[in-house]
Coordinates of C-alpha atoms in Angstrom, one line a residue:
Chain A
M12 CA 4.3 5.8 -18.7
I13 CA 3.4 2.4 -17.2
L14 CA 0.5 1.9 -14.8
K15 CA 2.1 0.5 -11.7
Y16 CA -0.9 0.3 -9.3
K17 CA -4.5 1.3 -9.3
G18 CA -5.4 2.8 -5.9
K19 CA -8.7 3.7 -4.3
T20 CA -8.3 7.4 -4.9
K21 CA -5.1 7.6 -6.9
D22 CA -3.4 5.7 -9.8
V23 CA 0.4 5.3 -9.8
Y24 CA 2.5 5.3 -12.9
S25 CA 6.2 4.5 -13.1
L26 CA 8.7 7.2 -14.4
S27 CA 12.4 7.0 -14.7
D28 CA 15.0 8.1 -12.1
N29 CA 13.2 6.4 -9.1
Q30 CA 10.2 8.7 -9.6
V31 CA 6.5 7.9 -9.9
L32 CA 3.5 9.9 -11.1
L33 CA 0.4 10.0 -8.9
K34 CA -2.9 10.6 -10.9
F35 CA -5.5 11.9 -8.4
K36 CA -9.0 10.6 -9.1
D37 CA -12.5 11.9 -8.3
D38 CA -13.2 8.7 -6.4
V39 CA -13.4 9.2 -2.7
T40 CA -13.7 6.8 0.2
G41 CA -16.9 6.5 2.1
E42 CA -19.9 4.4 2.8
N43 CA -23.6 4.6 1.7
G44 CA -22.8 7.6 -0.6
V45 CA -21.2 9.7 2.2
F46 CA -17.6 10.9 1.9
D47 CA -15.8 9.5 4.9
P48 CA -12.0 9.8 4.8
G49 CA -11.8 7.1 7.5
A50 CA -13.6 4.5 5.4
N51 CA -11.8 1.7 3.5
T52 CA -14.1 1.5 0.5
V53 CA -14.6 3.8 -2.4
G54 CA -18.1 5.2 -1.7
L55 CA -18.7 7.7 -4.5
T56 CA -17.3 9.9 -7.2
I57 CA -17.4 13.7 -6.8
D58 CA -16.4 15.9 -9.7
G59 CA -13.3 17.9 -8.8
A60 CA -12.5 15.8 -5.7
G61 CA -9.1 14.8 -7.2
K62 CA -8.1 18.3 -8.1
S63 CA -9.2 19.6 -4.7
G64 CA -7.1 17.0 -2.9
L65 CA -4.1 17.8 -5.1
K66 CA -4.4 21.6 -4.5
M67 CA -4.2 21.0 -0.7
T68 CA -1.5 18.4 -1.1
K69 CA 0.6 20.7 -3.3
Y70 CA 0.2 23.6 -0.8
F71 CA 1.2 21.6 2.2
F72 CA 4.1 19.7 0.6
E73 CA 5.5 23.1 -0.6
V74 CA 5.2 24.5 2.9
L75 CA 7.0 21.5 4.3
A76 CA 9.8 21.8 1.7
Q77 CA 10.4 25.4 2.8
K78 CA 10.9 24.0 6.3
N79 CA 13.3 21.3 5.1
V80 CA 11.0 18.4 6.0
L81 CA 11.9 15.3 4.0
T82 CA 9.0 14.3 1.8
H83 CA 8.5 12.4 -1.5
Y84 CA 7.2 15.6 -3.3
V85 CA 8.8 16.7 -6.5
S86 CA 6.2 18.7 -8.4
A87 CA 2.4 19.0 -9.0
D88 CA 0.5 19.7 -12.2
L89 CA -3.0 21.0 -11.4
N90 CA -4.2 20.9 -15.0
E91 CA -3.3 17.2 -15.3
V92 CA -4.4 16.5 -11.7
S93 CA -1.1 14.7 -11.2
M94 CA 1.9 14.9 -8.9
I95 CA 5.4 13.6 -9.5
V96 CA 7.1 12.1 -6.4
K97 CA 10.2 10.2 -5.4
E98 CA 9.5 6.4 -5.4
A99 CA 9.4 5.1 -1.8
V100 CA 9.2 1.7 -0.2
P101 CA 6.4 1.4 2.4
F102 CA 7.0 -0.1 5.9
G103 CA 5.7 -3.6 5.7
K104 CA 2.5 -3.6 3.7
G105 CA 1.9 0.0 4.6
L106 CA 1.4 1.9 7.9
E107 CA -0.7 4.9 8.7
V108 CA 0.5 7.3 11.4
I109 CA -2.2 9.3 13.1
C110 CA -1.7 12.4 15.1
R111 CA -4.6 13.4 17.4
Y112 CA -5.3 16.8 18.9
R113 CA -8.9 16.0 19.9
A114 CA -10.7 12.8 20.8
V115 CA -13.0 11.9 17.9
G116 CA -13.5 9.0 15.4
S117 CA -12.0 5.6 16.2
F118 CA -10.1 6.9 19.2
L119 CA -13.4 7.9 20.9
R120 CA -14.9 4.6 19.9
R121 CA -12.1 2.7 21.5
Y122 CA -11.4 4.8 24.6
G123 CA -14.7 6.5 25.2
A124 CA -14.6 5.1 28.8
Y125 CA -11.7 7.4 29.5
C126 CA -12.4 10.6 27.5
T127 CA -15.2 12.7 26.2
E128 CA -16.0 13.6 22.6
G129 CA -13.7 16.5 21.4
Q130 CA -11.5 16.3 24.5
K131 CA -8.0 17.8 23.8
L132 CA -5.1 15.5 23.2
D133 CA -1.5 16.5 23.2
A134 CA -0.5 15.5 19.6
L135 CA -1.0 11.9 20.5
V136 CA 0.5 9.6 17.9
E137 CA -0.9 6.2 16.9
V138 CA 0.1 3.8 14.2
T139 CA -2.2 1.5 12.3
I140 CA -1.4 -1.2 9.8
K141 CA -3.1 -0.9 6.4
D142 CA -5.2 -4.0 6.3
D143 CA -8.8 -3.5 5.1
E144 CA -9.7 -7.1 5.8
R145 CA -8.7 -6.7 9.5
G146 CA -10.1 -3.2 10.0
D147 CA -6.7 -1.4 10.1
P148 CA -5.8 -2.3 13.7
T149 CA -3.6 -0.1 15.8
I150 CA -0.1 -1.5 16.5
S151 CA 2.5 -0.7 19.2
D152 CA 6.2 0.0 18.8
D153 CA 6.9 -3.3 20.5
T154 CA 4.7 -5.3 18.1
L155 CA 6.1 -3.5 15.1
A156 CA 9.6 -4.4 16.2
E157 CA 8.7 -8.0 17.1
L158 CA 7.1 -8.5 13.6
G159 CA 10.1 -7.0 11.8
V160 CA 8.1 -4.1 10.4
L161 CA 9.9 -1.2 12.1
K162 CA 12.8 -0.9 14.4
R163 CA 12.2 0.8 17.8
E164 CA 14.6 3.7 16.8
E165 CA 12.6 4.1 13.5
Y166 CA 9.4 4.2 15.4
A167 CA 10.8 7.0 17.6
V168 CA 11.9 8.9 14.4
L169 CA 8.4 8.4 12.9
K170 CA 6.7 9.7 16.0
E171 CA 8.8 12.8 16.3
R172 CA 8.6 13.6 12.6
T173 CA 4.8 13.1 12.7
K174 CA 4.5 15.6 15.5
E175 CA 6.7 18.1 13.8
I176 CA 4.8 17.9 10.4
C177 CA 1.4 17.9 12.1
H178 CA 2.2 21.0 14.1
I179 CA 3.1 22.8 10.8
I180 CA -0.1 21.7 9.2
K181 CA -2.1 22.6 12.3
D182 CA -0.5 26.1 12.4
E183 CA -1.3 26.6 8.7
L184 CA -4.9 25.7 9.2
A185 CA -5.2 27.9 12.3
K186 CA -4.3 31.0 10.1
K187 CA -7.8 30.5 8.6
D188 CA -9.5 29.8 11.9
L189 CA -9.6 26.1 11.1
E190 CA -8.8 23.7 13.9
L191 CA -7.1 20.3 13.1
Y192 CA -8.7 17.6 15.2
D193 CA -6.7 14.6 13.8
I194 CA -4.7 13.7 10.7
K195 CA -3.3 10.6 9.1
L196 CA 0.1 10.5 7.5
E197 CA 2.1 7.9 5.6
F198 CA 5.8 7.4 5.5
G199 CA 8.2 5.2 3.5
R200 CA 11.8 4.8 2.7
D201 CA 13.2 6.8 -0.3
K202 CA 14.0 4.1 -2.8
A203 CA 17.2 6.0 -3.9
T204 CA 18.5 7.1 -0.5
D205 CA 16.7 4.8 2.0
E206 CA 15.9 7.9 4.1
I207 CA 12.5 8.0 5.9
I208 CA 10.3 10.4 4.0
L209 CA 6.6 11.6 4.2
I210 CA 4.7 10.1 1.3
D211 CA 1.1 9.9 0.0
E212 CA -1.1 13.1 0.1
I213 CA -2.0 15.8 2.6
S214 CA -5.6 16.8 1.9
G215 CA -9.0 17.0 3.4
G216 CA -9.3 13.3 2.9
N217 CA -6.6 12.7 5.5
M218 CA -7.7 14.9 8.3
R219 CA -10.6 16.1 10.4
V220 CA -10.9 19.8 10.6
Y221 CA -13.5 21.9 12.5
K222 CA -14.3 25.6 12.4
G223 CA -16.0 27.0 15.6
G224 CA -16.8 23.4 16.7
V225 CA -18.4 22.5 13.3
Y226 CA -16.9 19.8 11.2
I227 CA -15.8 20.9 7.7
S228 CA -16.0 18.3 5.0
P229 CA -12.9 17.7 2.8
L230 CA -14.2 19.6 -0.2
D231 CA -15.4 22.6 1.8
L232 CA -12.1 22.6 3.6
E233 CA -10.2 23.2 0.4
K234 CA -12.5 26.1 -0.5
E235 CA -12.2 27.6 3.1
F236 CA -8.5 27.1 3.2
L237 CA -7.3 28.0 -0.3
G238 CA -10.4 29.7 -1.8
Chain B
M23 CA -18.5 -10.4 55.7
I24 CA -20.0 -7.9 53.3
L25 CA -20.4 -8.6 49.6
K26 CA -18.5 -5.9 47.8
Y27 CA -18.8 -6.9 44.2
K28 CA -20.3 -9.8 42.2
G29 CA -17.9 -10.6 39.3
K30 CA -18.3 -12.9 36.4
T31 CA -16.3 -15.7 37.9
K32 CA -15.6 -14.5 41.4
D33 CA -17.5 -12.7 44.2
V34 CA -15.6 -10.2 46.3
Y35 CA -16.2 -9.7 50.1
S36 CA -14.8 -7.0 52.3
L37 CA -12.6 -8.0 55.3
S38 CA -10.8 -5.8 57.8
D39 CA -7.2 -4.6 57.5
N40 CA -7.4 -3.7 53.8
Q41 CA -8.0 -7.3 52.9
V42 CA -10.8 -8.9 50.8
L43 CA -12.0 -12.4 50.3
L44 CA -12.4 -13.8 46.7
K45 CA -15.0 -16.6 46.4
F46 CA -14.3 -18.6 43.3
K47 CA -17.4 -19.6 41.4
D48 CA -18.1 -22.4 39.0
D49 CA -19.2 -19.9 36.3
V50 CA -16.8 -19.6 33.5
T51 CA -16.6 -17.2 30.6
G52 CA -17.5 -18.4 27.1
E53 CA -19.9 -18.3 24.3
N54 CA -22.5 -20.8 23.0
G55 CA -21.7 -23.2 25.9
V56 CA -18.0 -23.4 25.1
F57 CA -15.5 -22.3 27.8
D58 CA -13.4 -19.5 26.3
P59 CA -11.1 -17.6 28.7
G60 CA -11.0 -14.7 26.2
A61 CA -14.8 -14.2 26.2
N62 CA -16.5 -11.4 28.0
T63 CA -19.7 -13.2 28.9
V64 CA -20.4 -16.0 31.3
G65 CA -21.1 -18.9 29.1
L66 CA -21.7 -21.8 31.4
T67 CA -21.3 -23.4 34.8
I68 CA -18.9 -26.3 35.2
D69 CA -18.9 -28.2 38.5
G70 CA -15.5 -27.8 40.1
A71 CA -14.3 -25.0 37.8
G72 CA -13.9 -22.6 40.7
K73 CA -11.9 -25.0 42.8
S74 CA -9.7 -25.9 39.9
G75 CA -9.0 -22.3 39.2
L76 CA -8.2 -21.7 42.8
K77 CA -5.8 -24.6 43.0
M78 CA -3.8 -23.3 40.1
T79 CA -3.9 -19.8 41.5
K80 CA -2.7 -20.9 44.9
Y81 CA 0.1 -22.8 43.4
F82 CA 1.4 -20.0 41.2
F83 CA 1.0 -17.2 43.8
E84 CA 3.0 -19.4 46.3
V85 CA 5.8 -19.9 43.7
L86 CA 5.8 -16.1 43.1
A87 CA 6.0 -15.4 46.9
Q88 CA 9.0 -17.6 47.1
K89 CA 10.7 -15.5 44.4
N90 CA 9.7 -12.3 46.2
V91 CA 7.4 -11.0 43.5
L92 CA 4.9 -8.5 45.0
T93 CA 1.3 -9.9 44.7
H94 CA -2.0 -9.5 46.5
Y95 CA -2.0 -13.1 47.7
V96 CA -2.4 -13.8 51.4
S97 CA -3.8 -17.3 51.7
A98 CA -6.2 -19.7 50.0
D99 CA -8.8 -22.1 51.4
L100 CA -9.4 -24.9 49.0
N101 CA -12.4 -26.3 51.0
E102 CA -14.1 -23.0 51.1
V103 CA -13.0 -22.3 47.5
S104 CA -11.9 -18.8 48.6
M105 CA -8.7 -16.8 48.7
I106 CA -7.8 -13.9 51.0
V107 CA -5.9 -11.1 49.3
K108 CA -4.7 -7.6 50.0
E109 CA -7.2 -5.0 48.8
A110 CA -5.9 -3.2 45.6
V111 CA -7.0 -0.3 43.6
P112 CA -7.1 -1.0 39.8
F113 CA -5.5 1.3 37.2
G114 CA -8.4 3.3 35.8
K115 CA -11.4 1.0 35.3
G116 CA -9.1 -2.0 35.1
L117 CA -6.3 -3.0 32.7
E118 CA -5.3 -6.4 31.4
V119 CA -1.6 -7.1 30.6
I120 CA -1.0 -9.8 28.1
C121 CA 2.3 -11.6 27.6
R122 CA 2.6 -13.5 24.3
Y123 CA 5.0 -16.3 23.5
R124 CA 3.2 -17.4 20.3
A125 CA 0.9 -15.7 17.9
V126 CA -2.6 -17.0 18.6
G127 CA -6.0 -15.5 19.5
S128 CA -6.7 -11.8 19.1
F129 CA -3.1 -11.1 18.2
L130 CA -3.3 -13.4 15.2
R131 CA -6.7 -11.9 14.3
R132 CA -5.2 -8.4 14.3
Y133 CA -1.8 -9.0 12.8
G134 CA -2.3 -12.1 10.7
A135 CA -0.9 -10.1 7.7
Y136 CA 2.5 -10.2 9.4
C137 CA 2.6 -13.5 11.2
T138 CA 1.5 -17.1 11.0
E139 CA -0.5 -19.0 13.6
G140 CA 1.7 -20.2 16.4
Q141 CA 4.7 -18.2 15.4
K142 CA 7.1 -17.6 18.3
L143 CA 7.0 -14.1 19.9
D144 CA 9.6 -12.9 22.4
A145 CA 7.4 -12.3 25.5
L146 CA 5.6 -9.5 23.7
V147 CA 3.5 -7.4 26.2
E148 CA 0.2 -5.8 25.2
V149 CA -2.2 -3.9 27.5
T150 CA -5.9 -3.8 27.0
I151 CA -8.5 -1.8 28.8
K152 CA -11.3 -3.8 30.5
D153 CA -14.4 -2.5 28.6
D154 CA -16.8 -5.2 27.5
E155 CA -18.9 -2.8 25.6
R156 CA -16.0 -1.6 23.4
G157 CA -14.4 -5.1 23.1
D158 CA -11.4 -4.6 25.4
P159 CA -9.3 -2.5 23.0
T160 CA -5.5 -2.6 23.2
I161 CA -4.0 0.7 24.4
S162 CA -0.5 2.1 24.1
D163 CA 1.8 3.5 26.7
D164 CA 1.4 7.0 25.1
T165 CA -2.4 6.8 25.2
L166 CA -2.4 5.5 28.8
A167 CA -0.3 8.4 29.8
E168 CA -2.4 10.9 27.8
L169 CA -5.6 9.7 29.4
G170 CA -4.2 9.8 32.9
V171 CA -4.5 6.0 33.5
L172 CA -0.8 5.1 33.9
K173 CA 2.4 7.2 33.9
R174 CA 5.1 6.2 31.3
E175 CA 7.4 5.0 34.1
E176 CA 4.6 2.9 35.6
Y177 CA 4.0 1.3 32.2
A178 CA 7.7 0.4 32.0
V179 CA 7.5 -1.2 35.5
L180 CA 4.3 -3.1 34.5
K181 CA 6.0 -4.4 31.3
E182 CA 9.1 -5.6 33.1
R183 CA 7.2 -7.2 36.0
T184 CA 4.9 -8.9 33.5
K185 CA 7.8 -10.5 31.7
E186 CA 9.4 -11.6 34.9
I187 CA 6.2 -13.2 36.3
C188 CA 5.3 -14.8 33.0
H189 CA 8.8 -16.4 32.6
I190 CA 8.4 -17.9 36.0
I191 CA 4.9 -19.3 35.1
K192 CA 6.2 -20.5 31.7
D193 CA 9.1 -22.3 33.4
E194 CA 6.8 -24.0 35.9
L195 CA 4.5 -25.2 33.1
A196 CA 7.5 -26.4 31.1
K197 CA 8.4 -28.8 33.9
K198 CA 5.3 -30.8 32.9
D199 CA 6.0 -30.4 29.1
L200 CA 3.3 -27.8 28.9
E201 CA 4.0 -24.8 26.7
L202 CA 2.6 -21.3 27.6
Y203 CA 1.4 -19.6 24.4
D204 CA -0.1 -16.5 26.0
I205 CA -1.3 -15.3 29.4
K206 CA -3.3 -12.4 30.8
L207 CA -2.4 -10.7 34.1
E208 CA -3.9 -7.9 36.2
F209 CA -2.1 -5.4 38.3
G210 CA -3.3 -2.8 40.8
R211 CA -2.0 -0.6 43.6
D212 CA -1.8 -2.1 47.1
K213 CA -4.4 0.0 49.0
A214 CA -2.2 0.1 52.1
T215 CA 1.2 0.8 50.6
D216 CA 0.4 2.1 47.1
E217 CA 2.9 -0.4 45.6
I218 CA 2.2 -2.0 42.2
I219 CA 1.2 -5.6 42.8
L220 CA -0.1 -8.5 40.8
I221 CA -3.8 -9.1 41.5
D222 CA -6.7 -11.4 40.3
E223 CA -6.0 -15.1 39.6
I224 CA -3.5 -17.1 37.7
S225 CA -5.3 -20.1 36.3
G226 CA -6.2 -21.9 33.1
G227 CA -8.8 -19.3 32.5
N228 CA -6.1 -16.7 32.1
M229 CA -3.7 -18.5 29.8
R230 CA -3.5 -20.6 26.6
V231 CA -1.3 -23.7 27.2
Y232 CA -0.4 -26.4 24.6
K233 CA 1.2 -29.8 24.9
G234 CA 2.9 -31.1 21.8
G235 CA 1.1 -28.5 19.7
V236 CA -2.4 -29.5 21.1
Y237 CA -4.4 -26.9 23.1
I238 CA -5.1 -28.0 26.7
S239 CA -8.4 -26.7 28.0
P240 CA -8.4 -24.9 31.4
L241 CA -9.8 -27.7 33.4
D242 CA -7.6 -30.3 31.7
L243 CA -4.7 -28.1 32.4
E244 CA -5.2 -28.2 36.1
K245 CA -5.3 -32.0 36.0
E246 CA -2.2 -32.2 33.8
F247 CA -0.3 -29.7 35.8
L248 CA -1.2 -30.5 39.4
G249 CA -2.9 -33.9 39.0

């Protein structure tokens, strides 16, 4: 098993047959010792964070598989804290697709002149480019097309698929009285088939979830949701 | 004549018949004493800057009128350094519509991972909200619709009209071997008819223009173009 890439929260190993193994780590992103899924730097190490993220990810990818949503998921091994996935090619240097149900975080920081904190949003989709140095700027469909990152038709596919997937996740969380405020997904092209598929993980580290108006941290979320 | 609003570079006076008078000032935006049309603060005062901006604005609005483009322009008085315009209602708290022919400025700062300085762009339109405090963030058509600032159809109209207007301005500049790299327009609704019209000014302070690859400052531009 050859180490392909050391990520902030996961290491990636090459397998045969266009598959890779993702090893979830206990490193989490954050600043000043506080776990912040939106941060770009690894802030701290929390025992069990990797396994917690994998449990959530396994759960959601298996729900999506039942609903015939195309994803990179093959299997997960909770003991080894690893997941086998189809190898995928990212769009450009990587895009993040955010789906927003309430105005919080960077959305509120940008558009606070036009909305109030926690205001409902109708599954609003935004795309950002993964670029730590430039603060992960948002990017429009026109700009993605102009810079050759994504065709307009592909953007439309990404947007619709994001809404579909996020509604499923939102509904799952709602079963435990948990409310999804926003969530960040990643997509890529299946290396074998070139189809657009959901990649990366789906865990507390990718979403903001509240219960009765109170924010639930990623690790508490796993306990509330799966415990 | 009642002072309605004191702007950074223009003061606005109420007239009758849904008209207002814009008094161009010699204050220009910039930082640390350098004229920077992209800046949000008034940096310095330059004798003749107001008149220079008005001369350019008068020229371009009169060209646009000949081509039947809807604008707020009524007349200009170079001696009084003032312009009479139709009163317009801004979209939300004001939007700026940028048309880009080359990658420079904030576009390059945001998307430098995907383009090189000065790379050609195909009349790429971006919208930003006027919000000094939040650094005039870009905003998508979806977000403008979600926040009730602009309907999707209105965004489409704005985008097409922006391209049409900017091509006219680009062609005018090209007659003097001047190349338009990017330009910022403002639109509003005609208070009398509710039609979407081009408002504000069209001067060196709203555009980046180069000659043979060398940037031409706003005041030099007026001399090169109209001198």
